[in-house]
Amino acid sequence: MPEHNDPYARSGQYIDIMIAGWWEHHGETLVEALGELPSDAGPVVDAGAGGGHGTRLVAAALPEARILAVEPSLPLRTVLLSRISEDADLRDRVTVDGDDLLSAYLPDRIGGMVMANLLGHFSPHERDRLWEDLAPRLAPGAFILLNLAAPLKPERVERARMSEVRLGDRSYVGWAAAEPSGPERVNWHMTYEIHGDGRVLASDDVRYDWWTITEDALRAETSPHGLRAVPHGPSEAGLYKLLPEG
């Protein structure tokens, strides 16, 4: 397993509970798309599976599918493995790979792939390698389901509260801001706080780069690999299916 520079090494303890709202909001749209995947065409890959919100969704939408959950972040993978181990159905159908997507062992034929909130971790050069590798693996009728997360171009994002989750007597609050850090990148500044007894009990600051990409850029870079980007669902979701041409 190659060494992985983990942007979630410090924030992983917060990510699973704070991303849950995204899955609740867009879950129905994702399930609708997943229902179009062919049955028995190979495992469905949940790339950047995190703590397993998407893995559970894929399993529910495709009750006969084998699933390969790829997650390189140790704290997120710990949640993922715990979640899988507690569910008899998931234990039987889900395999976990701890490499990043560029290094993971993928089968020659896959029945589809979910890449939720993941694409910005890859540079344009890395994405080109991904499309070259993934396109030939897609079974007939299979596709890659991904989302383009804002901002789509480098721009300043004012600091705002992105999530607040209450557990017991404490609240977990996440703040996010971003600044352009290159022609196709922003640098996110995330602050995670634990509130209790009317005060901030703990705070963690995390910074990481995120590669931006527009719909036009997605089409331009996937087309040479025989893939076409088709929007799916409401525009606010930013979801696209990458389908093999023809």
PDB file of C-alpha atoms in Angstrom:
ATOM      1  CA  MET A   1       0.000   0.000   0.000  1.00  0.00           C
ATOM      2  CA  PRO A   2       1.771   3.212  -1.172  1.00  0.00           C
ATOM      3  CA  GLU A   3       2.196   6.064   1.282  1.00  0.00           C
ATOM      4  CA  HIS A   4      -0.770   8.411   1.118  1.00  0.00           C
ATOM      5  CA  ASN A   5      -0.778  12.094   2.028  1.00  0.00           C
ATOM      6  CA  ASP A   6      -4.027  12.153   3.977  1.00  0.00           C
ATOM      7  CA  PRO A   7      -5.888  15.503   4.031  1.00  0.00           C
ATOM      8  CA  TYR A   8      -8.268  13.951   6.575  1.00  0.00           C
ATOM      9  CA  ALA A   9      -5.667  12.787   9.090  1.00  0.00           C
ATOM     10  CA  ARG A  10      -6.874  15.411  11.608  1.00  0.00           C
ATOM     11  CA  SER A  11     -10.412  16.071  10.403  1.00  0.00           C
ATOM     12  CA  GLY A  12     -11.467  12.469   9.849  1.00  0.00           C
ATOM     13  CA  GLN A  13     -13.145  12.288  13.249  1.00  0.00           C
ATOM     14  CA  TYR A  14     -15.616  14.966  12.124  1.00  0.00           C
ATOM     15  CA  ILE A  15     -16.153  14.178   8.442  1.00  0.00           C
ATOM     16  CA  ASP A  16     -18.562  11.260   8.698  1.00  0.00           C
ATOM     17  CA  ILE A  17     -21.152  13.050  10.836  1.00  0.00           C
ATOM     18  CA  MET A  18     -20.826  16.329   8.910  1.00  0.00           C
ATOM     19  CA  ILE A  19     -21.163  14.806   5.426  1.00  0.00           C
ATOM     20  CA  ALA A  20     -24.305  12.868   6.378  1.00  0.00           C
ATOM     21  CA  GLY A  21     -26.544  15.788   5.408  1.00  0.00           C
ATOM     22  CA  TRP A  22     -25.191  15.802   1.831  1.00  0.00           C
ATOM     23  CA  TRP A  23     -26.106  12.147   1.415  1.00  0.00           C
ATOM     24  CA  GLU A  24     -29.560  12.687   2.905  1.00  0.00           C
ATOM     25  CA  HIS A  25     -30.201  15.629   0.581  1.00  0.00           C
ATOM     26  CA  HIS A  26     -28.960  14.005  -2.640  1.00  0.00           C
ATOM     27  CA  GLY A  27     -29.453  10.331  -1.831  1.00  0.00           C
ATOM     28  CA  GLU A  28     -32.688   9.894  -3.790  1.00  0.00           C
ATOM     29  CA  THR A  29     -31.093  11.356  -6.926  1.00  0.00           C
ATOM     30  CA  LEU A  30     -28.087   9.047  -6.596  1.00  0.00           C
ATOM     31  CA  VAL A  31     -30.297   6.000  -6.052  1.00  0.00           C
ATOM     32  CA  GLU A  32     -32.223   6.885  -9.214  1.00  0.00           C
ATOM     33  CA  ALA A  33     -28.989   6.923 -11.204  1.00  0.00           C
ATOM     34  CA  LEU A  34     -27.641   3.747  -9.617  1.00  0.00           C
ATOM     35  CA  GLY A  35     -30.835   1.947 -10.600  1.00  0.00           C
ATOM     36  CA  GLU A  36     -29.760   2.362 -14.246  1.00  0.00           C
ATOM     37  CA  LEU A  37     -26.596   0.293 -13.782  1.00  0.00           C
ATOM     38  CA  PRO A  38     -26.597  -3.211 -15.259  1.00  0.00           C
ATOM     39  CA  SER A  39     -27.050  -6.128 -12.901  1.00  0.00           C
ATOM     40  CA  ASP A  40     -24.395  -8.822 -12.511  1.00  0.00           C
ATOM     41  CA  ALA A  41     -21.884  -6.921 -14.693  1.00  0.00           C
ATOM     42  CA  GLY A  42     -19.096  -6.842 -12.121  1.00  0.00           C
ATOM     43  CA  PRO A  43     -18.560  -5.127  -8.790  1.00  0.00           C
ATOM     44  CA  VAL A  44     -19.618  -1.521  -8.282  1.00  0.00           C
ATOM     45  CA  VAL A  45     -16.749   0.613  -6.993  1.00  0.00           C
ATOM     46  CA  ASP A  46     -17.360   3.229  -4.304  1.00  0.00           C
ATOM     47  CA  ALA A  47     -14.281   5.398  -4.805  1.00  0.00           C
ATOM     48  CA  GLY A  48     -13.386   7.626  -1.871  1.00  0.00           C
ATOM     49  CA  ALA A  49     -15.900   5.724   0.232  1.00  0.00           C
ATOM     50  CA  GLY A  50     -15.194   7.703   3.402  1.00  0.00           C
ATOM     51  CA  GLY A  51     -17.118   6.290   6.345  1.00  0.00           C
ATOM     52  CA  GLY A  52     -19.494   4.369   4.099  1.00  0.00           C
ATOM     53  CA  HIS A  53     -22.560   6.571   3.555  1.00  0.00           C
ATOM     54  CA  GLY A  54     -22.314   5.944  -0.188  1.00  0.00           C
ATOM     55  CA  THR A  55     -21.440   2.282   0.304  1.00  0.00           C
ATOM     56  CA  ARG A  56     -24.684   1.708   2.185  1.00  0.00           C
ATOM     57  CA  LEU A  57     -26.604   3.615  -0.471  1.00  0.00           C
ATOM     58  CA  VAL A  58     -25.100   1.511  -3.296  1.00  0.00           C
ATOM     59  CA  ALA A  59     -25.860  -1.668  -1.347  1.00  0.00           C
ATOM     60  CA  ALA A  60     -29.497  -0.649  -0.834  1.00  0.00           C
ATOM     61  CA  ALA A  61     -29.981   0.459  -4.443  1.00  0.00           C
ATOM     62  CA  LEU A  62     -28.325  -2.665  -5.882  1.00  0.00           C
ATOM     63  CA  PRO A  63     -29.162  -5.511  -3.505  1.00  0.00           C
ATOM     64  CA  GLU A  64     -27.407  -8.155  -5.634  1.00  0.00           C
ATOM     65  CA  ALA A  65     -24.213  -6.210  -6.388  1.00  0.00           C
ATOM     66  CA  ARG A  66     -20.768  -6.874  -5.033  1.00  0.00           C
ATOM     67  CA  ILE A  67     -19.125  -3.630  -3.907  1.00  0.00           C
ATOM     68  CA  LEU A  68     -15.497  -2.548  -3.748  1.00  0.00           C
ATOM     69  CA  ALA A  69     -15.090   0.399  -1.343  1.00  0.00           C
ATOM     70  CA  VAL A  70     -11.820   2.292  -1.885  1.00  0.00           C
ATOM     71  CA  GLU A  71     -10.735   4.600   0.949  1.00  0.00           C
ATOM     72  CA  PRO A  72      -7.083   5.544   1.649  1.00  0.00           C
ATOM     73  CA  SER A  73      -7.698   7.714   4.739  1.00  0.00           C
ATOM     74  CA  LEU A  74      -7.054   5.705   7.902  1.00  0.00           C
ATOM     75  CA  PRO A  75      -9.568   7.483  10.191  1.00  0.00           C
ATOM     76  CA  LEU A  76     -12.301   7.363   7.535  1.00  0.00           C
ATOM     77  CA  ARG A  77     -11.506   3.758   6.666  1.00  0.00           C
ATOM     78  CA  THR A  78     -11.787   2.867  10.350  1.00  0.00           C
ATOM     79  CA  VAL A  79     -15.377   4.156  10.365  1.00  0.00           C
ATOM     80  CA  LEU A  80     -16.039   2.382   7.069  1.00  0.00           C
ATOM     81  CA  LEU A  81     -14.827  -0.998   8.340  1.00  0.00           C
ATOM     82  CA  SER A  82     -16.811  -0.634  11.561  1.00  0.00           C
ATOM     83  CA  ARG A  83     -19.964   0.248   9.644  1.00  0.00           C
ATOM     84  CA  ILE A  84     -19.551  -2.743   7.319  1.00  0.00           C
ATOM     85  CA  SER A  85     -18.785  -5.168  10.144  1.00  0.00           C
ATOM     86  CA  GLU A  86     -22.026  -4.273  11.953  1.00  0.00           C
ATOM     87  CA  ASP A  87     -24.235  -5.195   8.974  1.00  0.00           C
ATOM     88  CA  ALA A  88     -24.450  -8.857   7.897  1.00  0.00           C
ATOM     89  CA  ASP A  89     -25.403  -7.938   4.326  1.00  0.00           C
ATOM     90  CA  LEU A  90     -22.513  -5.494   3.953  1.00  0.00           C
ATOM     91  CA  ARG A  91     -20.076  -7.984   5.491  1.00  0.00           C
ATOM     92  CA  ASP A  92     -20.974 -10.445   2.750  1.00  0.00           C
ATOM     93  CA  ARG A  93     -20.880  -8.052  -0.208  1.00  0.00           C
ATOM     94  CA  VAL A  94     -18.388  -5.243   0.495  1.00  0.00           C
ATOM     95  CA  THR A  95     -14.624  -5.476   0.052  1.00  0.00           C
ATOM     96  CA  VAL A  96     -12.466  -2.597   1.318  1.00  0.00           C
ATOM     97  CA  ASP A  97      -9.273  -1.405  -0.397  1.00  0.00           C
ATOM     98  CA  GLY A  98      -7.055   0.994   1.547  1.00  0.00           C
ATOM     99  CA  ASP A  99      -5.139   2.409  -1.436  1.00  0.00           C
ATOM    100  CA  ASP A 100      -5.965   5.629  -3.238  1.00  0.00           C
ATOM    101  CA  LEU A 101      -7.873   5.240  -6.500  1.00  0.00           C
ATOM    102  CA  LEU A 102      -4.748   5.614  -8.658  1.00  0.00           C
ATOM    103  CA  SER A 103      -3.078   2.712  -6.826  1.00  0.00           C
ATOM    104  CA  ALA A 104      -6.013   0.481  -5.890  1.00  0.00           C
ATOM    105  CA  TYR A 105      -6.357  -2.982  -7.381  1.00  0.00           C
ATOM    106  CA  LEU A 106      -9.450  -2.823  -9.582  1.00  0.00           C
ATOM    107  CA  PRO A 107     -10.985  -5.753 -11.443  1.00  0.00           C
ATOM    108  CA  ASP A 108     -10.753  -5.798 -15.222  1.00  0.00           C
ATOM    109  CA  ARG A 109     -14.521  -5.364 -15.480  1.00  0.00           C
ATOM    110  CA  ILE A 110     -16.605  -3.162 -13.193  1.00  0.00           C
ATOM    111  CA  GLY A 111     -20.356  -2.690 -13.136  1.00  0.00           C
ATOM    112  CA  GLY A 112     -20.116   1.029 -12.331  1.00  0.00           C
ATOM    113  CA  MET A 113     -18.383   3.513 -10.062  1.00  0.00           C
ATOM    114  CA  VAL A 114     -19.422   6.226  -7.611  1.00  0.00           C
ATOM    115  CA  MET A 115     -17.006   9.121  -7.066  1.00  0.00           C
ATOM    116  CA  ALA A 116     -18.804  11.425  -4.620  1.00  0.00           C
ATOM    117  CA  ASN A 117     -17.011  14.574  -3.415  1.00  0.00           C
ATOM    118  CA  LEU A 118     -13.722  13.137  -4.643  1.00  0.00           C
ATOM    119  CA  LEU A 119     -12.661  14.562  -8.002  1.00  0.00           C
ATOM    120  CA  GLY A 120     -11.040  17.710  -6.572  1.00  0.00           C
ATOM    121  CA  HIS A 121      -8.332  15.620  -4.916  1.00  0.00           C
ATOM    122  CA  PHE A 122      -6.881  14.786  -8.353  1.00  0.00           C
ATOM    123  CA  SER A 123      -4.824  17.088 -10.554  1.00  0.00           C
ATOM    124  CA  PRO A 124      -5.638  17.343 -14.296  1.00  0.00           C
ATOM    125  CA  HIS A 125      -2.746  14.961 -15.024  1.00  0.00           C
ATOM    126  CA  GLU A 126      -4.003  12.465 -12.442  1.00  0.00           C
ATOM    127  CA  ARG A 127      -7.540  12.697 -13.795  1.00  0.00           C
ATOM    128  CA  ASP A 128      -6.256  11.925 -17.276  1.00  0.00           C
ATOM    129  CA  ARG A 129      -4.639   8.773 -15.861  1.00  0.00           C
ATOM    130  CA  LEU A 130      -7.923   7.880 -14.149  1.00  0.00           C
ATOM    131  CA  TRP A 131     -10.053   8.173 -17.290  1.00  0.00           C
ATOM    132  CA  GLU A 132      -7.489   6.188 -19.289  1.00  0.00           C
ATOM    133  CA  ASP A 133      -7.547   3.421 -16.690  1.00  0.00           C
ATOM    134  CA  LEU A 134     -11.265   3.366 -15.917  1.00  0.00           C
ATOM    135  CA  ALA A 135     -12.887   3.667 -19.358  1.00  0.00           C
ATOM    136  CA  PRO A 136     -11.822   0.181 -20.598  1.00  0.00           C
ATOM    137  CA  ARG A 137     -13.013  -1.437 -17.349  1.00  0.00           C
ATOM    138  CA  LEU A 138     -16.632  -0.309 -17.642  1.00  0.00           C
ATOM    139  CA  ALA A 139     -18.987  -3.170 -18.466  1.00  0.00           C
ATOM    140  CA  PRO A 140     -21.606  -2.580 -21.183  1.00  0.00           C
ATOM    141  CA  GLY A 141     -24.197  -0.185 -19.773  1.00  0.00           C
ATOM    142  CA  ALA A 142     -22.010   0.791 -16.810  1.00  0.00           C
ATOM    143  CA  PHE A 143     -20.947   4.344 -16.032  1.00  0.00           C
ATOM    144  CA  ILE A 144     -19.088   6.500 -13.528  1.00  0.00           C
ATOM    145  CA  LEU A 145     -21.323   8.674 -11.328  1.00  0.00           C
ATOM    146  CA  LEU A 146     -19.558  11.749  -9.954  1.00  0.00           C
ATOM    147  CA  ASN A 147     -20.255  15.274  -8.779  1.00  0.00           C
ATOM    148  CA  LEU A 148     -18.533  18.577  -9.445  1.00  0.00           C
ATOM    149  CA  ALA A 149     -18.301  20.472  -6.159  1.00  0.00           C
ATOM    150  CA  ALA A 150     -18.319  24.273  -5.971  1.00  0.00           C
ATOM    151  CA  PRO A 151     -16.395  26.373  -6.658  1.00  0.00           C
ATOM    152  CA  LEU A 152     -15.985  25.206 -10.259  1.00  0.00           C
ATOM    153  CA  LYS A 153     -13.320  27.852 -10.889  1.00  0.00           C
ATOM    154  CA  PRO A 154     -10.702  29.341  -8.555  1.00  0.00           C
ATOM    155  CA  GLU A 155     -12.457  32.017  -6.507  1.00  0.00           C
ATOM    156  CA  ARG A 156     -12.706  33.222  -2.945  1.00  0.00           C
ATOM    157  CA  VAL A 157     -15.263  31.491  -0.756  1.00  0.00           C
ATOM    158  CA  GLU A 158     -16.253  33.511   2.302  1.00  0.00           C
ATOM    159  CA  ARG A 159     -16.063  31.737   5.642  1.00  0.00           C
ATOM    160  CA  ALA A 160     -19.385  30.114   6.457  1.00  0.00           C
ATOM    161  CA  ARG A 161     -20.733  27.430   8.733  1.00  0.00           C
ATOM    162  CA  MET A 162     -21.048  24.253   6.674  1.00  0.00           C
ATOM    163  CA  SER A 163     -22.474  21.924   9.301  1.00  0.00           C
ATOM    164  CA  GLU A 164     -23.621  21.619  12.889  1.00  0.00           C
ATOM    165  CA  VAL A 165     -24.436  18.284  14.489  1.00  0.00           C
ATOM    166  CA  ARG A 166     -25.558  17.777  18.074  1.00  0.00           C
ATOM    167  CA  LEU A 167     -24.593  14.570  19.871  1.00  0.00           C
ATOM    168  CA  GLY A 168     -25.547  14.318  23.521  1.00  0.00           C
ATOM    169  CA  ASP A 169     -24.616  17.524  25.322  1.00  0.00           C
ATOM    170  CA  ARG A 170     -22.129  18.675  22.698  1.00  0.00           C
ATOM    171  CA  SER A 171     -22.341  20.267  19.266  1.00  0.00           C
ATOM    172  CA  TYR A 172     -19.889  19.653  16.439  1.00  0.00           C
ATOM    173  CA  VAL A 173     -19.560  22.685  14.177  1.00  0.00           C
ATOM    174  CA  GLY A 174     -17.702  22.942  10.887  1.00  0.00           C
ATOM    175  CA  TRP A 175     -16.607  26.166   9.164  1.00  0.00           C
ATOM    176  CA  ALA A 176     -15.235  26.462   5.622  1.00  0.00           C
ATOM    177  CA  ALA A 177     -13.475  29.144   3.574  1.00  0.00           C
ATOM    178  CA  ALA A 178     -11.339  29.036   0.441  1.00  0.00           C
ATOM    179  CA  GLU A 179      -8.836  31.169  -1.464  1.00  0.00           C
ATOM    180  CA  PRO A 180      -7.521  30.662  -5.018  1.00  0.00           C
ATOM    181  CA  SER A 181      -4.133  28.930  -4.935  1.00  0.00           C
ATOM    182  CA  GLY A 182      -3.424  28.492  -8.636  1.00  0.00           C
ATOM    183  CA  PRO A 183      -4.974  28.577 -12.128  1.00  0.00           C
ATOM    184  CA  GLU A 184      -7.144  25.530 -11.350  1.00  0.00           C
ATOM    185  CA  ARG A 185      -6.973  25.250  -7.560  1.00  0.00           C
ATOM    186  CA  VAL A 186      -8.328  26.640  -4.333  1.00  0.00           C
ATOM    187  CA  ASN A 187      -6.971  26.151  -0.843  1.00  0.00           C
ATOM    188  CA  TRP A 188      -9.666  25.223   1.649  1.00  0.00           C
ATOM    189  CA  HIS A 189      -9.402  26.346   5.264  1.00  0.00           C
ATOM    190  CA  MET A 190     -11.629  24.207   7.447  1.00  0.00           C
ATOM    191  CA  THR A 191     -12.237  24.730  11.159  1.00  0.00           C
ATOM    192  CA  TYR A 192     -13.875  22.031  13.269  1.00  0.00           C
ATOM    193  CA  GLU A 193     -15.142  22.918  16.734  1.00  0.00           C
ATOM    194  CA  ILE A 194     -16.651  21.008  19.624  1.00  0.00           C
ATOM    195  CA  HIS A 195     -19.060  23.132  21.694  1.00  0.00           C
ATOM    196  CA  GLY A 196     -20.297  22.380  25.189  1.00  0.00           C
ATOM    197  CA  ASP A 197     -21.217  24.248  28.373  1.00  0.00           C
ATOM    198  CA  GLY A 198     -21.530  27.467  26.380  1.00  0.00           C
ATOM    199  CA  ARG A 199     -17.942  27.450  25.132  1.00  0.00           C
ATOM    200  CA  VAL A 200     -15.624  25.949  22.530  1.00  0.00           C
ATOM    201  CA  LEU A 201     -14.076  22.863  24.099  1.00  0.00           C
ATOM    202  CA  ALA A 202     -11.803  21.934  21.181  1.00  0.00           C
ATOM    203  CA  SER A 203     -10.891  23.275  17.750  1.00  0.00           C
ATOM    204  CA  ASP A 204      -8.982  21.853  14.777  1.00  0.00           C
ATOM    205  CA  ASP A 205      -7.816  23.840  11.734  1.00  0.00           C
ATOM    206  CA  VAL A 206      -7.116  22.032   8.471  1.00  0.00           C
ATOM    207  CA  ARG A 207      -5.925  23.338   5.102  1.00  0.00           C
ATOM    208  CA  TYR A 208      -5.725  21.442   1.827  1.00  0.00           C
ATOM    209  CA  ASP A 209      -5.681  22.136  -1.913  1.00  0.00           C
ATOM    210  CA  TRP A 210      -8.646  21.248  -4.107  1.00  0.00           C
ATOM    211  CA  TRP A 211      -8.562  21.121  -7.909  1.00  0.00           C
ATOM    212  CA  THR A 212     -11.486  22.925  -9.535  1.00  0.00           C
ATOM    213  CA  ILE A 213     -13.133  21.723 -12.732  1.00  0.00           C
ATOM    214  CA  THR A 214     -16.045  22.978 -14.832  1.00  0.00           C
ATOM    215  CA  GLU A 215     -18.554  20.952 -16.830  1.00  0.00           C
ATOM    216  CA  ASP A 216     -16.870  22.026 -20.075  1.00  0.00           C
ATOM    217  CA  ALA A 217     -13.477  20.945 -18.766  1.00  0.00           C
ATOM    218  CA  LEU A 218     -14.904  17.597 -17.668  1.00  0.00           C
ATOM    219  CA  ARG A 219     -16.291  17.004 -21.144  1.00  0.00           C
ATOM    220  CA  ALA A 220     -13.028  18.051 -22.817  1.00  0.00           C
ATOM    221  CA  GLU A 221     -10.805  15.787 -20.726  1.00  0.00           C
ATOM    222  CA  THR A 222     -13.029  12.682 -20.770  1.00  0.00           C
ATOM    223  CA  SER A 223     -13.966  12.728 -24.457  1.00  0.00           C
ATOM    224  CA  PRO A 224     -10.509  11.594 -25.688  1.00  0.00           C
ATOM    225  CA  HIS A 225     -10.969   8.494 -23.542  1.00  0.00           C
ATOM    226  CA  GLY A 226     -14.291   7.624 -25.157  1.00  0.00           C
ATOM    227  CA  LEU A 227     -16.428   8.961 -22.298  1.00  0.00           C
ATOM    228  CA  ARG A 228     -19.256  11.485 -22.468  1.00  0.00           C
ATOM    229  CA  ALA A 229     -20.455  13.506 -19.486  1.00  0.00           C
ATOM    230  CA  VAL A 230     -24.239  13.580 -19.052  1.00  0.00           C
ATOM    231  CA  PRO A 231     -25.845  15.677 -16.269  1.00  0.00           C
ATOM    232  CA  HIS A 232     -28.111  13.799 -13.902  1.00  0.00           C
ATOM    233  CA  GLY A 233     -30.732  15.208 -11.567  1.00  0.00           C
ATOM    234  CA  PRO A 234     -31.113  18.805 -10.351  1.00  0.00           C
ATOM    235  CA  SER A 235     -28.281  21.177 -11.196  1.00  0.00           C
ATOM    236  CA  GLU A 236     -27.631  21.928  -7.513  1.00  0.00           C
ATOM    237  CA  ALA A 237     -26.406  18.345  -7.045  1.00  0.00           C
ATOM    238  CA  GLY A 238     -23.720  18.791  -9.712  1.00  0.00           C
ATOM    239  CA  LEU A 239     -24.059  15.104 -10.661  1.00  0.00           C
ATOM    240  CA  TYR A 240     -22.789  13.647 -13.930  1.00  0.00           C
ATOM    241  CA  LYS A 241     -22.697  10.213 -15.467  1.00  0.00           C
ATOM    242  CA  LEU A 242     -19.596   9.391 -17.501  1.00  0.00           C
ATOM    243  CA  LEU A 243     -20.857   6.985 -20.123  1.00  0.00           C
ATOM    244  CA  PRO A 244     -18.814   5.160 -22.762  1.00  0.00           C
ATOM    245  CA  GLU A 245     -19.427   6.632 -26.208  1.00  0.00           C
ATOM    246  CA  GLY A 246     -21.819   4.535 -28.241  1.00  0.00           C
TER     247      GLY A 246
END
